[in-house]
Amino acid sequence: MNLCKKYSDFTRLNIYQIYPRSFMDFNGDGIGDLQGIISKLDYLQDLGINAIWMCPCFKSPNADNGYDVADYCDIMDEFGTMADMDELISEMHSRGMKLILDLVPNHTSSEHKWFLESRKAKDDPENPYRDYYYWYDEKPNNWRASFGGSAWEYDETRGQYYLHMFAVGQPDLNWDNPEVVRAMQGVIDYWVDKGIDGFRIDVIDLISKDIPNDKPGFGPRLHEYIHAMFGREKTAHLFTVGESIVKDIEEMQRHCGEDREELSTLFQFDHLECGRADKFTAKEDSLKTFRDTLILWQQETEKRGLLYSLFTDNHDQPPFISRAGNDRELRYESATGIASMVYLLRGVPFIYQGQEIGMPSAHYDDIACFDEVECLGNYKEMIEDKGLSEAEALEKVNFGSRDNARHPMAWDGSEKCGFTTGEPWLIAHSRAGEVNVAADLRADKQGRSVYSFYQKLLRLRASSDAFADGSFKVISAPEDDYFIYTRSLGDEKWAVICNFESAQEIELPFECEEPALANLGRKEAAGAYAPYECAAARIK
Ligand code: TEU
Ligand code: CA
């Protein structure tokens, strides 16, 4: 028996990512919750979504908004109860939708029972949690935490340093301890028994470390640990997507090859570098670099039969249209044009909440409006260590902060955006009055609804074997300022034409039927294309 499902078992998934804190608040406390998600399932189903990846919803003191888990088998108070969770699962399953949970195996919260026990167990070999974390008398290396500062924190109770690759409140688990592996298997099995359908796995590349040799990621036992989690009969049916900074196709093969029995697919981030010099610094870029990175991964994953993850946005990334598109005058055009560059490719689509209406970055005028730990840590470093002025640092934070993706979903143009009746935990984006679900649906009358375009795109994907399983071929040349590709399976052949930022004539080397999908309503696949205009048409 193969202990992992195959590529072709997942090509019909259309996945939507939810950040529960910001999606929909049902009980009016200003924080999104599980009942809020349930209330929007019909909206999502209507869009063409058949699976949801939900960011962590487990008990947490929220040092990093739920990525610091205090109990993997219980629900965060603000989000609801286990009864709500059971209801969500059954409401989804009755609609034929799959639920993918976010597993955070690299670290726990410093308030997790494992850590509370571990910190008092230095001299107690009887305590099973004694070696659950990395404890050292002296810092064994100079690793820096992702959110600023040293990755080693002195703990008074234990009298030793512990490792945290992220916030101080996120101690890293010591996977070299077999008890930790077993504990995480127990967590997975708990949720499998509840009937969930898959996991997104947080920073999977970090779980194995080589501390004495100073190697923070891709440690020597990484694949042994992934296999221990997911190469089991109990987990064979799951869809699993790991978050990882894989460098090349060989590395991806080692995670997702069918014979490996590890993961279904991975998120890799190469293509997202378009439009920025670093996380907090913008850069003028053509979509060419984005296109060429996508092409490379398309070709390599197809050659090896690997499942590729199609995405541009998530809860860590400011909206892609705000840095690589034009989120002002051409917001509709660039949101839909970029969608056609990505979501008709070979792989499994992930659409982040708000992307389906072309929601732009948040933009706040005051650092006090920001909430997330990464940008606040970096803001401090920019001013204290790098000598930036407050205004310069604020501009950088406005560009790169993860809050750009975490502000409340704007359901309508009212003061609280239809997200809550209370005080929202984070201020809505500055253009919520203009860009919201209700306004976007109204724009359908003018043929300018991003939602409606996504809906048509997802329907096209769902109705076509070529888009689900067909092969990919690039037609445009590297010097072209546009992207043409084909997807074909047997007699079913499609062309997808996506123009970049300038108007131009586009010739096609083949004849096409009238486009089945076009953001500006064009009737011929070839001809003069407006900025970000796109079309998908069957080849005759
Ligand atoms: O992010 C992993 C990660 O590598 C981050 O540094 C990420 O690159 C950064 O946030 C981008 O700005 C994951 C989660 O997606 C993130 O939300 C968590 O904060 C982090 O792990 C720790 O659990
Ligand atoms: Ca709530």
mmCIF file of C-alpha atoms and ligand atoms in Angstrom, residues 20-21 24-36 77-80 419-420, ligand 2:
data_model
loop_
_atom_site.group_PDB
_atom_site.id
_atom_site.type_symbol
_atom_site.label_atom_id
_atom_site.label_comp_id
_atom_site.label_asym_id
_atom_site.label_seq_id
_atom_site.Cartn_x
_atom_site.Cartn_y
_atom_site.Cartn_z
ATOM 1 C CA PRO A 20 -9.911 33.214 11.278
ATOM 2 C CA ARG A 21 -9.191 36.295 13.368
ATOM 3 C CA MET A 24 -15.943 37.134 10.022
ATOM 4 C CA ASP A 25 -16.960 37.970 13.581
ATOM 5 C CA PHE A 26 -20.207 36.281 14.529
ATOM 6 C CA ASN A 27 -20.618 37.248 18.203
ATOM 7 C CA GLY A 28 -19.638 40.914 17.984
ATOM 8 C CA ASP A 29 -16.477 40.882 20.128
ATOM 9 C CA GLY A 30 -14.408 42.290 17.253
ATOM 10 C CA ILE A 31 -12.554 39.041 16.562
ATOM 11 C CA GLY A 32 -13.375 36.638 13.763
ATOM 12 C CA ASP A 33 -14.570 33.205 14.848
ATOM 13 C CA LEU A 34 -15.646 29.733 13.742
ATOM 14 C CA GLN A 35 -19.349 30.603 13.625
ATOM 15 C CA GLY A 36 -18.392 33.501 11.387
ATOM 16 C CA ASP A 77 -11.335 30.892 23.277
ATOM 17 C CA GLU A 78 -11.920 33.865 20.963
ATOM 18 C CA PHE A 79 -12.723 31.550 18.061
ATOM 19 C CA GLY A 80 -15.306 29.416 19.857
ATOM 20 C CA PHE A 419 -17.030 42.226 9.683
ATOM 21 C CA THR A 420 -18.212 42.919 13.215
HETATM 22 CA CA CA B 2 -16.000 36.891 17.630
#
